[in-house]
XYZ file of C-alpha atoms in Angstrom:
734
model
C -2.927 -19.246 15.463
C -1.174 -21.173 12.969
C 0.922 -23.740 14.735
C 4.736 -23.762 14.417
C 5.603 -26.647 16.665
C 6.257 -30.338 15.976
C 3.381 -32.650 16.698
C 4.766 -33.604 19.969
C 4.838 -30.156 21.478
C 1.963 -27.741 22.344
C 3.598 -25.004 24.266
C 3.982 -22.748 21.346
C 0.255 -22.125 21.077
C -0.925 -18.764 22.652
C -3.332 -19.408 25.413
C -5.896 -16.639 25.353
C -6.803 -14.949 28.494
C -10.524 -15.310 29.500
C -12.805 -12.228 29.624
C -10.733 -9.679 27.670
C -7.105 -8.275 27.303
C -4.620 -9.542 29.825
C -3.946 -7.770 32.854
C -1.059 -5.374 33.074
C 0.023 -2.869 30.413
C -0.307 -3.576 26.700
C 2.467 -4.259 24.429
C 4.971 -1.143 24.706
C 4.574 1.496 21.918
C 7.910 1.530 20.376
C 7.463 4.471 18.192
C 10.931 5.920 18.839
C 12.589 4.108 15.844
C 14.794 6.570 14.104
C 14.695 7.342 10.334
C 18.075 6.578 9.266
C 20.238 9.405 10.682
C 23.258 9.127 12.858
C 23.501 11.437 15.821
C 25.628 14.413 15.128
C 26.134 18.160 15.676
C 23.408 20.334 14.045
C 24.565 21.697 10.584
C 25.865 25.071 10.326
C 23.056 27.554 9.351
C 25.147 28.284 6.331
C 25.811 24.748 5.527
C 25.622 23.475 1.979
C 21.902 22.266 1.538
C 23.307 19.147 -0.139
C 24.976 17.971 3.193
C 24.037 14.443 3.784
C 23.271 15.319 7.457
C 20.196 17.165 6.265
C 18.497 14.210 4.885
C 16.909 11.097 6.216
C 17.483 7.791 4.653
C 14.576 6.905 2.170
C 14.253 3.214 3.013
C 14.331 3.669 6.661
C 11.750 6.353 6.515
C 9.683 3.815 4.465
C 10.044 1.387 7.392
C 9.001 4.039 9.710
C 5.594 4.432 7.983
C 4.969 0.631 8.400
C 5.842 0.989 12.205
C 3.298 3.635 12.208
C 0.632 1.435 10.651
C 1.478 -1.237 13.203
C 0.893 1.340 16.000
C -2.904 1.382 14.940
C -3.182 -2.176 16.200
C -2.732 -0.711 19.761
C -5.100 2.165 19.298
C -8.335 1.530 21.127
C -10.020 4.399 19.086
C -10.299 2.069 16.363
C -12.768 -0.928 16.505
C -11.255 -4.282 17.523
C -11.437 -6.011 13.900
C -9.992 -2.676 12.460
C -7.208 -3.032 14.751
C -6.629 -6.587 13.713
C -6.606 -5.325 10.037
C -4.123 -2.806 10.668
C -1.787 -5.530 12.211
C -2.429 -7.601 8.998
C -1.803 -4.688 6.895
C 1.673 -4.315 8.495
C 2.467 -7.764 7.394
C 1.488 -6.912 3.792
C 3.500 -3.834 3.812
C 6.629 -5.608 5.070
C 6.226 -8.366 2.489
C 6.364 -5.704 -0.207
C 9.146 -3.788 1.592
C 11.367 -6.942 1.460
C 10.306 -7.799 -2.018
C 11.231 -4.341 -3.311
C 13.391 -2.344 -1.124
C 15.369 -4.917 0.685
C 15.806 -6.904 -2.674
C 17.076 -3.590 -4.242
C 19.623 -2.961 -1.527
C 20.860 -6.657 -1.640
C 21.221 -6.336 -5.447
C 23.179 -3.196 -4.983
C 25.583 -5.049 -2.606
C 25.885 -7.990 -4.958
C 26.934 -5.764 -7.803
C 29.409 -3.870 -5.580
C 27.347 -0.657 -6.254
C 28.179 1.697 -3.307
C 26.134 4.569 -4.734
C 24.157 6.491 -2.021
C 21.138 8.688 -1.795
C 21.175 12.229 -0.666
C 21.794 10.984 2.965
C 25.039 9.394 2.043
C 24.404 6.087 3.745
C 25.922 3.075 1.993
C 23.753 0.159 1.139
C 25.378 -2.143 3.693
C 24.748 0.272 6.464
C 21.198 0.889 5.613
C 20.491 -2.847 5.301
C 22.054 -3.428 8.684
C 19.834 -0.910 10.344
C 16.614 -2.291 8.401
C 17.387 -5.771 9.713
C 17.570 -4.434 13.374
C 14.402 -2.423 13.018
C 12.587 -5.121 11.100
C 13.465 -7.977 13.729
C 12.220 -5.809 16.559
C 9.072 -4.621 14.928
C 7.958 -8.080 13.722
C 8.581 -9.619 17.133
C 6.481 -6.728 18.639
C 3.670 -7.404 15.986
C 3.435 -11.075 17.321
C 3.540 -9.855 20.937
C 0.507 -7.561 20.163
C -1.375 -10.218 18.450
C -0.744 -12.916 20.974
C -0.909 -10.864 24.168
C -3.534 -8.155 23.196
C -5.559 -8.697 20.166
C -6.260 -12.692 20.501
C -7.518 -12.343 24.122
C -9.515 -9.195 23.126
C -11.174 -11.199 20.167
C -11.826 -14.036 22.471
C -13.687 -11.762 24.948
C -15.740 -10.932 21.906
C -16.719 -14.471 21.158
C -14.126 -14.896 18.299
C -11.809 -17.644 18.855
C -8.919 -19.323 17.134
C -8.928 -22.926 18.257
C -5.493 -24.350 19.192
C -4.956 -28.011 18.354
C -4.723 -28.969 21.843
C -8.049 -27.503 22.578
C -9.940 -29.354 19.901
C -13.014 -31.152 21.365
C -13.471 -34.899 20.214
C -16.273 -33.634 17.704
C -13.919 -31.038 16.484
C -11.142 -33.520 16.006
C -13.541 -35.846 13.914
C -14.567 -32.894 11.872
C -10.918 -31.847 11.122
C -10.021 -35.510 10.278
C -12.835 -35.578 7.711
C -11.875 -32.260 6.303
C -8.184 -33.208 5.986
C -9.126 -36.434 4.246
C -11.786 -34.893 1.863
C -10.045 -31.307 1.098
C -6.329 -31.521 1.895
C -4.991 -35.131 1.332
C -6.087 -35.333 -2.344
C -4.095 -32.118 -3.190
C -1.025 -32.180 -0.981
C 2.359 -33.093 -2.627
C 5.105 -34.104 -0.074
C 8.621 -34.078 -1.425
C 11.264 -36.174 0.133
C 14.759 -34.904 -0.084
C 17.184 -37.449 -1.560
C 19.546 -37.525 -4.608
C 16.537 -37.983 -6.908
C 14.532 -35.463 -5.212
C 16.536 -32.296 -4.759
C 15.325 -29.253 -2.745
C 12.288 -27.923 -4.724
C 11.775 -24.443 -6.183
C 9.177 -22.959 -3.733
C 6.967 -19.975 -4.855
C 7.330 -16.627 -3.395
C 5.642 -16.308 -0.017
C 4.022 -19.603 -0.101
C 3.471 -21.564 3.182
C 5.750 -24.746 3.577
C 6.809 -27.182 6.207
C 9.992 -28.865 6.665
C 9.367 -32.277 8.245
C 11.916 -34.503 10.002
C 11.215 -38.281 9.424
C 12.494 -41.554 10.976
C 11.980 -45.034 9.513
C 11.835 -46.605 5.916
C 9.362 -45.857 3.157
C 7.716 -48.350 0.918
C 11.063 -48.304 -1.236
C 13.250 -48.813 1.605
C 14.572 -45.396 1.752
C 15.786 -44.119 5.055
C 13.797 -41.164 6.548
C 15.415 -37.929 6.661
C 13.720 -34.607 5.491
C 10.921 -33.826 3.443
C 9.352 -30.535 2.271
C 5.471 -30.270 2.473
C 4.106 -27.322 0.572
C 0.734 -26.204 1.847
C -1.850 -26.283 -1.070
C -2.262 -22.782 -2.461
C -5.832 -23.627 -3.567
C -7.102 -23.950 0.097
C -7.943 -21.358 2.497
C -5.429 -20.676 5.429
C -8.214 -20.111 8.063
C -11.382 -22.419 8.166
C -14.481 -21.577 10.101
C -15.687 -24.498 12.355
C -19.341 -25.465 11.661
C -21.597 -23.555 14.028
C -22.875 -26.816 15.805
C -19.235 -27.461 16.862
C -18.554 -24.035 18.432
C -19.220 -22.986 21.855
C -22.582 -21.274 22.126
C -22.548 -17.718 20.605
C -18.767 -18.216 19.429
C -17.470 -18.093 16.089
C -14.421 -20.318 16.124
C -11.731 -20.994 13.415
C -8.749 -23.269 12.889
C -5.763 -22.835 10.645
C -4.993 -24.952 7.815
C -1.368 -25.455 9.344
C -2.927 -26.765 12.506
C -4.692 -29.495 10.339
C -1.657 -30.426 8.523
C 0.375 -30.680 11.872
C -2.384 -32.857 13.345
C -2.205 -35.229 10.475
C 1.412 -35.009 9.406
C 2.077 -38.693 9.895
C -0.849 -39.614 7.476
C 1.111 -37.869 4.763
C 4.106 -40.079 5.449
C 2.385 -43.542 6.361
C 4.690 -45.905 8.234
C 7.100 -43.167 9.146
C 7.564 -41.405 12.408
C 7.454 -37.487 12.290
C 9.942 -36.283 14.534
C 9.121 -32.595 13.677
C 7.102 -30.470 11.436
C 7.959 -26.798 11.194
C 6.484 -23.991 9.122
C 8.574 -21.657 6.956
C 8.008 -19.125 4.200
C 10.432 -17.609 1.656
C 10.070 -14.141 0.464
C 11.728 -13.527 -2.910
C 12.799 -10.435 -5.051
C 9.628 -9.478 -6.721
C 10.865 -6.313 -8.653
C 10.320 -6.824 -12.366
C 13.171 -5.627 -14.747
C 12.496 -4.712 -18.457
C 15.258 -2.950 -20.279
C 13.637 -0.655 -22.796
C 16.505 -0.961 -25.107
C 16.000 -4.585 -25.457
C 12.295 -5.061 -25.543
C 10.283 -4.844 -28.925
C 6.907 -5.971 -27.207
C 6.301 -4.704 -23.751
C 3.315 -7.006 -23.223
C 5.137 -10.263 -24.093
C 8.308 -9.026 -21.965
C 6.037 -8.548 -18.998
C 4.428 -11.909 -19.300
C 7.795 -13.602 -19.021
C 8.875 -11.346 -16.079
C 5.631 -12.339 -14.253
C 6.567 -15.857 -14.294
C 10.095 -15.221 -12.983
C 8.703 -13.097 -10.187
C 7.561 -16.178 -8.415
C 10.975 -17.544 -8.270
C 13.322 -14.563 -7.640
C 16.321 -14.775 -5.330
C 15.573 -15.051 -1.692
C 15.529 -11.960 0.636
C 13.872 -13.184 3.807
C 13.226 -16.460 5.557
C 10.536 -16.729 8.261
C 10.394 -19.845 10.263
C 8.658 -21.273 13.407
C 10.412 -19.882 16.553
C 10.957 -23.533 17.746
C 12.576 -24.656 14.505
C 15.967 -26.314 15.349
C 18.954 -24.407 14.380
C 20.074 -27.331 12.317
C 17.081 -27.073 10.106
C 17.082 -23.265 9.867
C 20.794 -23.308 8.802
C 19.817 -25.966 6.254
C 17.096 -23.666 4.786
C 19.408 -20.647 4.832
C 21.975 -22.486 2.822
C 19.339 -23.681 0.326
C 18.225 -20.001 -0.188
C 21.699 -18.600 -0.023
C 20.672 -16.203 3.001
C 22.490 -15.086 6.095
C 21.396 -15.285 9.666
C 20.318 -11.644 9.450
C 17.759 -12.796 6.838
C 16.057 -15.225 9.334
C 12.907 -14.247 11.158
C 11.795 -16.475 13.961
C 8.101 -15.926 14.642
C 5.674 -16.931 17.421
C 2.539 -17.575 15.256
C 1.690 -18.020 11.551
C 4.373 -17.261 9.085
C 1.805 -15.284 7.001
C -0.592 -13.250 9.067
C -1.798 -11.573 5.967
C -3.961 -14.549 5.227
C -5.951 -14.011 8.457
C -7.633 -11.176 6.349
C -10.261 -13.553 5.304
C -11.664 -13.659 8.796
C -12.556 -9.866 8.484
C -14.908 -10.661 5.580
C -16.250 -13.905 7.217
C -17.205 -12.379 10.632
C -20.743 -10.670 10.598
C -19.910 -8.391 13.679
C -20.479 -4.851 12.545
C -20.113 -3.582 16.006
C -16.592 -4.464 15.898
C -15.920 -2.676 12.769
C -16.164 0.994 11.629
C -19.770 2.035 11.004
C -20.572 1.990 7.281
C -21.407 5.288 5.613
C -22.995 6.285 2.360
C -20.594 8.495 0.373
C -22.106 11.974 -0.390
C -22.719 13.915 -3.569
C -22.551 17.422 -4.238
C -25.819 19.278 -4.598
C -25.320 20.067 -8.290
C -25.160 16.251 -8.918
C -28.185 15.321 -6.687
C -30.342 17.689 -8.797
C -29.001 16.779 -12.215
C -30.064 14.125 -14.553
C -26.828 13.896 -16.392
C -23.281 14.375 -14.998
C -22.146 15.704 -18.375
C -24.897 18.300 -18.139
C -23.895 19.279 -14.601
C -20.179 19.863 -15.579
C -21.311 22.380 -18.247
C -22.487 24.649 -15.315
C -19.058 24.631 -13.594
C -16.335 22.525 -12.294
C -17.248 19.842 -9.850
C -14.890 18.522 -7.087
C -15.235 15.213 -5.335
C -13.395 14.105 -2.203
C -13.334 10.359 -2.026
C -14.135 8.204 -0.062
C -16.284 10.883 1.808
C -17.966 11.706 -1.458
C -18.900 8.919 -3.979
C -16.691 7.776 -7.004
C -19.848 6.960 -8.785
C -20.176 10.187 -10.646
C -16.910 9.545 -12.531
C -18.226 5.987 -13.432
C -21.469 7.486 -14.441
C -19.698 10.201 -16.457
C -18.002 7.643 -18.595
C -21.053 5.350 -18.842
C -23.120 8.358 -20.057
C -20.535 9.052 -22.685
C -20.419 5.360 -23.658
C -24.212 5.450 -24.515
C -24.471 9.108 -25.730
C -25.004 8.996 -29.672
C -23.347 12.510 -29.651
C -20.103 11.530 -27.965
C -17.610 10.958 -30.643
C -14.440 10.005 -28.713
C -13.143 8.880 -25.238
C -9.551 8.761 -24.113
C -8.717 7.301 -20.700
C -5.498 6.396 -18.783
C -5.516 3.350 -16.636
C -2.898 2.524 -13.836
C -4.547 0.307 -11.353
C -8.072 -0.804 -11.907
C -9.794 -4.288 -12.232
C -10.516 -6.143 -15.616
C -14.149 -6.197 -14.734
C -14.559 -2.710 -13.281
C -17.447 -0.286 -14.171
C -14.679 1.944 -15.938
C -13.574 -0.943 -18.121
C -17.189 -2.002 -18.893
C -18.030 1.406 -20.064
C -15.140 1.570 -22.278
C -15.950 -1.821 -23.863
C -19.430 -0.572 -24.215
C -18.131 2.654 -25.861
C -16.096 0.729 -28.351
C -19.010 -1.557 -29.208
C -21.112 1.484 -29.867
C -18.614 2.689 -32.609
C -17.028 5.375 -30.706
C -13.283 6.250 -30.953
C -11.911 4.720 -27.642
C -8.271 5.121 -26.777
C -6.892 3.687 -23.633
C -3.434 4.189 -22.137
C -2.660 1.392 -19.941
C 0.268 1.200 -17.684
C 1.343 -2.407 -17.795
C 4.121 -1.930 -15.313
C 1.927 -0.884 -12.169
C 3.754 -2.881 -9.555
C 1.836 -6.046 -8.611
C -0.958 -5.184 -11.038
C 0.859 -6.171 -14.111
C -1.244 -9.385 -14.696
C -4.611 -7.633 -14.184
C -3.544 -4.804 -16.544
C -2.559 -7.341 -19.212
C -5.936 -8.983 -18.925
C -7.941 -5.744 -19.187
C -5.773 -4.669 -22.230
C -6.708 -7.929 -23.949
C -10.291 -7.255 -23.189
C -10.368 -3.769 -24.574
C -8.627 -4.767 -27.648
C -11.042 -7.520 -28.384
C -13.801 -4.880 -28.041
C -12.136 -2.597 -30.643
C -10.595 -0.029 -28.390
C -7.135 1.331 -29.299
C -4.879 0.341 -26.550
C -1.447 2.024 -25.932
C 1.089 1.085 -23.276
C 2.429 4.652 -23.012
C 6.109 5.604 -23.451
C 8.544 2.715 -22.804
C 10.978 4.588 -20.631
C 8.201 6.453 -18.647
C 5.354 4.957 -16.598
C 2.051 6.779 -17.347
C 0.862 7.439 -13.802
C -1.423 10.536 -14.726
C -5.026 9.928 -14.105
C -7.073 11.476 -16.921
C -10.194 11.080 -18.800
C -11.076 13.043 -21.943
C -14.593 12.875 -23.752
C -15.425 14.829 -26.950
C -19.071 15.386 -27.731
C -20.908 17.196 -30.528
C -23.309 19.940 -29.191
C -25.067 22.359 -31.482
C -22.780 21.545 -34.241
C -19.681 22.222 -32.340
C -17.324 19.877 -30.538
C -17.163 20.364 -26.639
C -14.533 18.711 -24.411
C -15.002 17.276 -20.923
C -12.367 15.906 -18.648
C -11.702 14.218 -15.379
C -8.377 14.819 -13.526
C -7.724 12.827 -10.333
C -5.002 12.308 -7.597
C -6.004 8.542 -7.457
C -6.697 5.591 -9.680
C -9.777 4.508 -11.487
C -10.555 1.855 -9.119
C -14.047 1.555 -7.405
C -12.747 -0.525 -4.548
C -9.755 1.711 -3.508
C -11.918 4.741 -4.031
C -13.945 3.611 -0.889
C -10.518 3.166 1.120
C -8.120 5.886 -0.262
C -8.661 9.693 0.069
C -8.388 11.214 -3.325
C -9.642 14.178 -5.277
C -11.482 14.075 -8.595
C -12.044 17.287 -10.693
C -14.762 17.073 -13.289
C -14.490 19.845 -15.814
C -15.514 21.349 -19.156
C -13.076 24.376 -18.908
C -12.001 24.644 -22.655
C -8.399 25.458 -21.937
C -7.726 22.644 -19.208
C -9.516 20.148 -21.547
C -7.297 21.081 -24.426
C -4.291 20.549 -22.269
C -5.677 16.999 -21.448
C -5.995 16.326 -25.052
C -2.361 17.570 -25.945
C -1.052 15.145 -23.286
C -3.065 12.270 -24.724
C -1.536 13.031 -28.241
C 1.904 13.112 -26.723
C 1.225 9.574 -25.135
C -0.138 8.106 -28.333
C 1.920 9.805 -31.068
C 5.258 10.961 -31.664
C 6.816 14.579 -31.702
C 8.264 17.200 -29.401
C 6.454 18.268 -26.293
C 3.525 20.700 -27.162
C 2.830 23.809 -25.281
C 0.621 23.267 -22.366
C -1.429 26.353 -20.954
C -2.643 25.281 -17.550
C -1.506 21.686 -16.581
C 1.835 21.142 -15.087
C 3.232 17.937 -16.957
C 5.970 15.615 -15.827
C 8.624 14.818 -16.977
C 8.653 18.297 -18.728
C 7.502 21.209 -16.596
C 6.292 19.805 -13.185
C 9.432 19.887 -11.288
C 10.787 23.159 -12.336
C 7.495 24.806 -11.834
C 6.882 23.406 -8.370
C 10.517 24.391 -7.457
C 9.708 27.975 -8.899
C 6.529 28.195 -6.772
C 8.433 27.356 -3.692
C 11.082 29.895 -4.532
C 8.356 32.466 -5.179
C 7.094 32.058 -1.605
C 10.614 32.495 -0.411
C 10.930 35.801 -2.395
C 7.690 37.108 -0.849
C 9.198 36.297 2.534
C 12.246 38.173 1.798
C 10.262 41.338 1.047
C 8.568 41.090 4.321
C 5.168 39.699 3.021
C 3.367 36.823 4.483
C 4.542 33.567 2.796
C 2.948 30.252 3.474
C 2.707 26.928 1.608
C 0.967 23.559 2.377
C 2.133 20.333 0.634
C 0.152 17.184 1.107
C 1.497 14.054 -0.705
C 2.538 10.427 -0.009
C 6.135 10.743 -0.144
C 8.900 13.393 -0.085
C 12.283 12.227 -1.186
C 13.515 14.481 -4.238
C 16.599 16.357 -3.200
C 15.935 19.472 -5.290
C 12.469 19.828 -3.951
C 13.810 19.266 -0.405
C 16.385 22.061 -1.036
C 13.714 24.408 -2.354
C 11.835 23.932 0.870
C 14.954 24.545 2.988
C 15.545 27.763 1.019
C 11.942 28.658 1.660
C 12.209 28.031 5.382
C 15.470 30.108 5.673
C 13.546 32.970 4.159
C 10.815 32.714 6.723
C 8.055 30.827 4.812
C 5.700 28.865 6.985
C 5.830 25.425 5.227
C 3.342 22.828 6.357
C 3.972 19.469 5.090
C 1.545 16.567 5.483
C 3.513 13.445 4.221
C 1.908 10.201 4.792
C 4.888 7.963 4.183
C 8.465 8.396 3.184
C 10.063 11.838 4.169
C 13.688 12.562 3.594
C 13.518 16.153 4.585
C 14.835 16.950 8.159
C 12.511 19.585 9.806
C 13.160 21.756 12.878
C 16.929 22.519 12.290
C 17.724 26.143 13.414
C 18.564 28.308 10.442
C 17.530 25.697 7.968
C 14.244 24.013 8.509
C 12.775 25.643 11.697
C 9.938 27.006 9.737
C 9.010 23.377 8.392
C 6.666 21.081 10.129
C 6.152 17.432 8.805
C 3.185 15.337 9.934
C 1.832 11.975 9.002
C -1.838 11.167 9.171
C -2.613 7.470 9.787
C -6.370 6.544 10.048
C -9.256 4.606 8.909
C -8.640 5.635 5.392
C -5.271 5.467 3.537
C -4.270 9.112 2.864
C -3.630 9.402 -0.754
C -4.468 13.002 -1.982
C -1.546 14.981 -3.651
C -2.439 18.788 -3.154
C -0.347 21.743 -3.160
C -1.216 25.233 -1.852
C 0.843 28.442 -2.226
C -0.121 31.798 -0.584
C 1.393 33.681 -3.177
C 1.059 37.130 -1.683
C -2.679 36.671 -1.275
C -3.168 35.520 -4.888
C -3.302 31.967 -3.585
C -3.023 28.819 -6.045
C -4.270 25.349 -5.165
C -3.192 22.351 -7.193
C -4.230 18.692 -7.335
C -1.706 16.111 -8.713
C -1.083 12.552 -9.578
C 2.570 12.988 -8.573
C 4.439 12.715 -5.252
C 7.588 14.594 -4.548
C 9.759 11.979 -5.702
C 12.385 11.667 -8.369
C 10.484 8.924 -10.214
C 7.320 11.040 -10.344
C 9.157 14.118 -11.419
C 11.588 12.713 -14.030
C 10.525 9.082 -15.022
C 6.734 9.250 -15.230
C 4.054 10.783 -17.086
C 2.185 13.015 -14.479
C -0.310 15.712 -14.393
C -0.842 18.422 -11.868
C -3.898 20.488 -12.282
C -4.992 23.928 -10.835
C -8.290 24.544 -9.060
C -9.461 27.416 -11.159
C -12.976 27.814 -9.255
C -12.227 29.951 -6.204
C -14.958 28.170 -4.128
C -13.557 24.775 -4.780
C -9.833 25.983 -4.058
C -11.106 27.498 -0.736
C -12.891 24.256 0.175
C -9.511 22.196 -0.432
C -7.590 24.770 1.733
C -10.126 24.296 4.490
C -9.617 20.419 4.146
C -5.962 20.807 4.394
C -6.232 23.135 7.592
C -8.383 20.369 9.035
C -5.446 17.964 8.679
C -3.199 20.392 10.372
C -5.143 20.524 13.527
C -5.693 16.915 13.854
C -4.657 15.746 17.392
C -6.049 12.154 17.083
C -4.262 10.426 14.080
C -1.350 12.848 13.352
C 2.252 12.162 14.010
C 4.831 14.859 14.095
C 8.268 14.220 12.771
C 11.098 15.750 14.789
C 14.681 16.867 13.721
C 15.848 13.750 15.396
C 14.007 11.340 13.105
C 11.419 10.333 15.555
C 7.617 10.382 14.983
C 5.573 11.453 17.858
C 1.905 10.954 18.075
C -0.181 14.085 18.834
C -2.328 14.118 21.795
C -5.491 15.975 22.457
C -4.525 16.527 26.056
C -7.056 18.973 27.515
C -8.182 20.207 24.128
C -11.033 18.857 22.057
C -10.112 15.814 20.173
C -9.976 16.435 16.350
C -9.717 13.677 13.796
C -9.407 15.021 10.388
C -10.933 11.935 8.660
C -13.880 11.859 10.840
C -14.454 15.578 10.412
C -14.367 15.235 6.625
C -16.499 12.121 6.864
C -19.255 14.102 8.912
C -18.874 17.156 6.426
C -19.100 15.248 3.192
C -20.651 11.975 3.624
C -24.377 10.859 3.974
C -24.404 8.770 7.117
C -25.887 5.338 6.739
C-alpha cells in the first residue's frame, strides 16, 4: 500500500494475512444505502404524478450505482484481479462524481440557488446525505482492500511490499531508484513569506512535511509541500531477483519518498510526512452567447480545469488534526469535505498493476468476438449490407466490421462522400485513420466532432486538428447542443446511380471501449433510413429549419414526444383490455415527463420492465402508481451501455436502438438519434437479448420502492448471467 504515516511510524501499513483471505466473515455488504428519499406514507393512488415523493434524487441514485460497482470487489464469482479492478473503478467513479456532481451542488449553494429537481430535495440536504454515504463507502472500500483483497492477492503470490518489510537488498535497490529516478525531478516547496502555498494540480499526489532545524539560508524549519512527480509511475515492480521465489512484488512511489524524505531536506529533521490529494471542480463552462470560437474557448477551459475550486480533500488517516485543518483552510473546505483514508490517496493508480501482471488465471478468460455468418462469407462489408441489414452486439460480436466498412469506403474509388459523427474516440484510432485516408484520396469527408465530450475534450481537439490537416471538413456541431448521435453515412456510385449506406449505433466509435461496453451497431442500406441520416447531417452542417424525417426519431425535435406517445399508446391498449408490455434498457432514467408517462402506463396495467444501469429517479412498486413497474440494474464484467426500447403495441411490436438515455439533457439539449429495427429477425433477436437480462439472477440488482437495491440470488434455481449467456451465444471462444 502507499504509506500514509510519518517516517517514524509503521503501524499504518496493512499486514497481509498469510495463505489467503483472513479468517472470519469478509467486509459486510452495505448495499442498503437509500437513494435519496425520506421515509413517508405511500402516496395516494390518485396523487399528482409530479409529487416529489414519487421521485428518487438523481445525485444520490448516481452514488448508489457507484456502490453497486464497489460490491463487485466482494463477489467471488469474479476472478481476483477483476475484483481488484472493480474496487479501483469505484475510485475513478468517485473522482468524477466529486469533480462534477458534488462540485455542481456546491456551486448551487455558493450562488444561493435553491432550485430543486423533481424530488424536491434542496442542494444542502442532498450534499449532506452524499457526504454521509461517501464517507461510509470510502471507508468500506479501504476495508475491503486491506482485509480482503490484499491478503487474497498475497495468497496468489502478488505482494505489495511495505517499507518495514524491505530486505537489505531491496532497500539498496530503492535507494538507487530514488537517487536516479526521483531525486532529479522532485521539487520541494518550503512554506514561508516568499514561498506561499502552491497551486496544486487536480487529483495530484502531494505530501505535507513537518520539518525541524535550519536550512542553508538559516531559515527555521516549519512546513513544506512535496508534490510527487507526475511523470513517474505510482507503483513500481521490484526486479525479479529481489522478490521471494515465484512472487511478483511491488512498492509504491510514496513508500520510496517516505523512506528518503530526509534526503530531500538535507540537514533538517523530518518530524512527519503525510499524503494528501485535492479533488477540484472539473466541469467546463462555455457560454454559447460569449464564444465565437469553440475550439479556442475549450483550450482555455482545459487549462483552468486543473485548478478549479476544491471539492474534496483526502489525507493519510494519521495526519495530525492541526495539519488537516491547515490544508482545509488553504483549499477553503469544511470538515465534511475531509476524507481520512487507510491506504493510498489515489487507488486508481494501482490499475497499472493489472496490465503488468501476467497471471491470466486471475482474470476473465479472453475471447474472440464473433461475426454474423453473412460477414464471415462476404469479401466486402458494403456488399454484405446490400443483402440486408446487419446487427452487431458488442463486445460479444466484433466492432471490426464497422471499422472495415469505413476502411473500404476510404479506398473504394466509387465512394464519393463520407460523413461521420465522433463523440469519444482516439486521435490515432482506425476510424480516424480511415477518415484521414479517405480525405487524402480526394473524397468529400465531413466529420462532426463533439469537442465538449467530458474528459475527452483534449483528445477531440487533437483529432480535429489531424482531420483538418488531412483535408476533411470538420464541424463542431451546434453550439447549444452536444452532438451525441452515433452515425456514419457513405455515398457510393453504383451502376450509374448513387447508393447510400449508414451505420447507427448506441455507443461510441472507440475500438477499446467496444471491447468493454455492451452496445448495438446497425449496418444498413435501407434507402429511407439512410436518407434520414443524410438529413440529420445536413441539419448539423448547415442552417435552416428541421427537415421532415421519415423513420428516425431525432432529439431535440421528435424523440421525447414520440417516446412519450409510444408509452401512452401501450397504456391505451391496456385500458382496452389488451396485453400491453414495454421494455426500456438504458443507462439513466431521470427525465420527469418520461417517468410520469411510465407511471400512467403502470396505472393502466402495462407491464413495464426497466433495465437501468445507473441513475433511476422513478420509484417502482407503489400501489396504484408503479406496482407494474420493475427496475433492475445489471453490473458485471462488461459495462452495460445499450439503449434499446421495445413496445408490444398490440402484437405489432416495435424495437428501437438509440444513442439517448431517458434524461433531460439527451432529450432536449443534445442531438440524438433513435433508430427502428425494421428487419423482424433482428428485432426478435434484440427482444430475446432483453429477455435474457430480465431473468438474470447473478448480476441483477432489483430496485425497491424504499430506494434499496437488492442483489438477486439464484437460490435453488439454475444461475443465469445475462452477459455470460450472450457471450456464449455470440462470441467465438478463444
